[in-house]
Coordinates of C-alpha atoms in Angstrom, one line a residue:
M896 CA 41.2 -7.2 23.3
R897 CA 38.2 -7.9 25.2
R898 CA 36.0 -11.0 24.2
I899 CA 32.1 -11.1 23.8
S900 CA 30.5 -13.3 25.7
P901 CA 29.4 -16.7 24.0
R902 CA 25.7 -15.9 25.5
F903 CA 25.3 -12.4 23.8
V904 CA 26.1 -14.1 20.1
P905 CA 22.8 -14.7 19.0
L906 CA 21.6 -11.2 20.5
L907 CA 24.8 -9.7 18.4
A908 CA 24.1 -11.7 15.4
G909 CA 20.2 -10.7 15.0
A910 CA 21.1 -7.2 15.6
L911 CA 23.7 -7.0 12.6
L912 CA 21.0 -9.1 10.4
S913 CA 18.2 -7.1 11.0
W914 CA 20.4 -3.7 10.5
P915 CA 19.9 -3.2 7.1
L916 CA 16.5 -3.4 7.1
L917 CA 15.9 -1.0 9.3
G918 CA 16.0 2.0 6.7
L919 CA 13.1 0.4 4.6
A920 CA 9.4 1.4 5.0
A921 CA 6.9 -1.0 5.2
E922 CA 4.0 -0.3 2.7
P923 CA 1.0 2.0 4.6
A924 CA -1.5 -0.9 3.8
M925 CA -1.8 -4.1 2.1
E926 CA -4.6 -6.2 -0.1
K927 CA -6.1 -8.7 1.6
N928 CA -9.4 -10.4 0.0
G929 CA -9.0 -7.7 -2.9
M930 CA -9.3 -5.0 -0.6
L931 CA -6.7 -2.6 0.5
V932 CA -6.4 -2.5 4.6
D933 CA -4.1 -1.0 7.2
A934 CA -1.7 -2.8 9.2
K935 CA -4.7 -4.0 11.8
G936 CA -6.6 -5.5 8.9
M937 CA -9.2 -2.9 8.6
T938 CA -11.1 -2.0 5.2
L939 CA -9.7 1.1 4.1
Y940 CA -12.0 3.4 1.6
T941 CA -12.2 6.3 -0.8
Y942 CA -14.4 9.5 -0.9
D943 CA -15.9 10.6 -4.1
K944 CA -15.5 14.3 -3.2
D945 CA -11.8 14.2 -3.0
A946 CA -10.4 15.2 -5.8
D947 CA -6.8 16.2 -7.4
G948 CA -5.2 13.9 -4.5
K949 CA -6.4 16.4 -1.9
S950 CA -9.0 15.3 1.2
A951 CA -11.9 16.7 1.3
C952 CA -12.5 14.9 4.5
N953 CA -12.2 17.0 7.5
G954 CA -13.9 18.2 10.8
Q955 CA -16.8 15.6 11.7
C956 CA -16.3 13.7 8.3
A957 CA -12.8 12.9 9.7
Q958 CA -14.0 12.0 13.0
N959 CA -16.4 9.7 11.2
W960 CA -13.9 8.4 8.5
P961 CA -10.2 8.5 10.1
P962 CA -7.7 9.3 7.6
L963 CA -4.8 6.6 7.2
M964 CA -2.3 8.8 8.4
A965 CA 1.4 8.8 7.6
E966 CA 4.2 9.5 9.7
A967 CA 6.6 12.9 9.2
G968 CA 9.1 11.6 6.9
A969 CA 7.0 9.0 4.9
K970 CA 8.0 8.6 1.1
A971 CA 5.7 8.0 -2.0
E972 CA 6.5 4.8 -3.8
G973 CA 4.9 3.4 -6.7
E974 CA 1.0 4.1 -6.4
W975 CA 1.1 5.3 -3.1
S976 CA 1.5 9.1 -1.9
V977 CA 1.3 11.3 0.9
V978 CA -1.2 14.0 0.7
K979 CA -1.3 17.3 2.8
R980 CA -4.4 17.8 4.9
D981 CA -5.9 20.9 5.7
D982 CA -4.6 20.7 9.5
G983 CA -1.3 20.2 8.0
S984 CA -0.9 16.5 9.0
M985 CA 0.3 13.8 6.2
Q986 CA -2.5 11.3 4.9
W987 CA -1.9 8.1 2.9
A988 CA -3.1 8.0 -0.8
Y989 CA -3.2 5.0 -3.2
D990 CA -3.3 6.0 -6.9
K991 CA -3.8 9.7 -6.0
K992 CA -6.7 8.8 -3.5
P993 CA -6.8 9.8 0.1
L994 CA -7.6 6.5 2.1
Y995 CA -9.6 6.3 5.2
T996 CA -11.0 3.8 7.9
F997 CA -14.7 3.9 9.1
V998 CA -15.7 4.1 12.5
M999 CA -18.4 1.5 12.5
D1000 CA -16.1 -1.1 11.0
K1001 CA -15.1 -3.0 14.2
K1002 CA -13.3 -6.0 13.4
A1003 CA -10.8 -6.9 10.6
G1004 CA -12.6 -7.4 7.5
D1005 CA -16.0 -5.5 7.9
V1006 CA -16.9 -3.4 5.4
T1007 CA -19.8 -1.5 6.8
G1008 CA -18.9 1.6 5.2
D1009 CA -18.6 0.6 1.5
G1010 CA -21.4 2.2 -0.6
K1011 CA -22.2 5.0 2.4
M1012 CA -24.3 8.1 1.1
G1013 CA -23.2 6.7 -2.1
V1014 CA -19.9 8.2 -2.0
W1015 CA -17.7 5.9 0.0
H1016 CA -16.4 2.9 -1.5
V1017 CA -13.8 0.1 -0.6
A1018 CA -10.4 0.7 -1.7
K1019 CA -9.3 -1.7 -4.0
P1020 CA -6.4 -1.6 -5.9
E1021 CA -7.5 -2.9 -9.6
A1022 CA -10.4 -0.6 -9.5
Y1023 CA -7.6 2.3 -10.0

């Protein structure tokens, strides 16, 4: 029987303790200061022209308002869902409303897209 070197014990213990967490997916966004933000803290927005859980923002619109993309195999849970975009990619939605960032927001907490053209709004979980 082989012995494990004592210097590897903490590494092995850490790996074993984190193993059950590998199957858990983190929520695609979080609430901060009453609004939804992505993992980088960038403000998320909804678009009034989206309907029935489908994104109406494609092409140039999606370049200015990048969708909050979902990885292949992402699973819906609670208020979070995944919608299929026109190009076949997947996008996160909250309460069936697809979510986007805005290219003019330069740092976490910026909300320069709120109210744009009367159809873009900061995503707020209590609003749904």
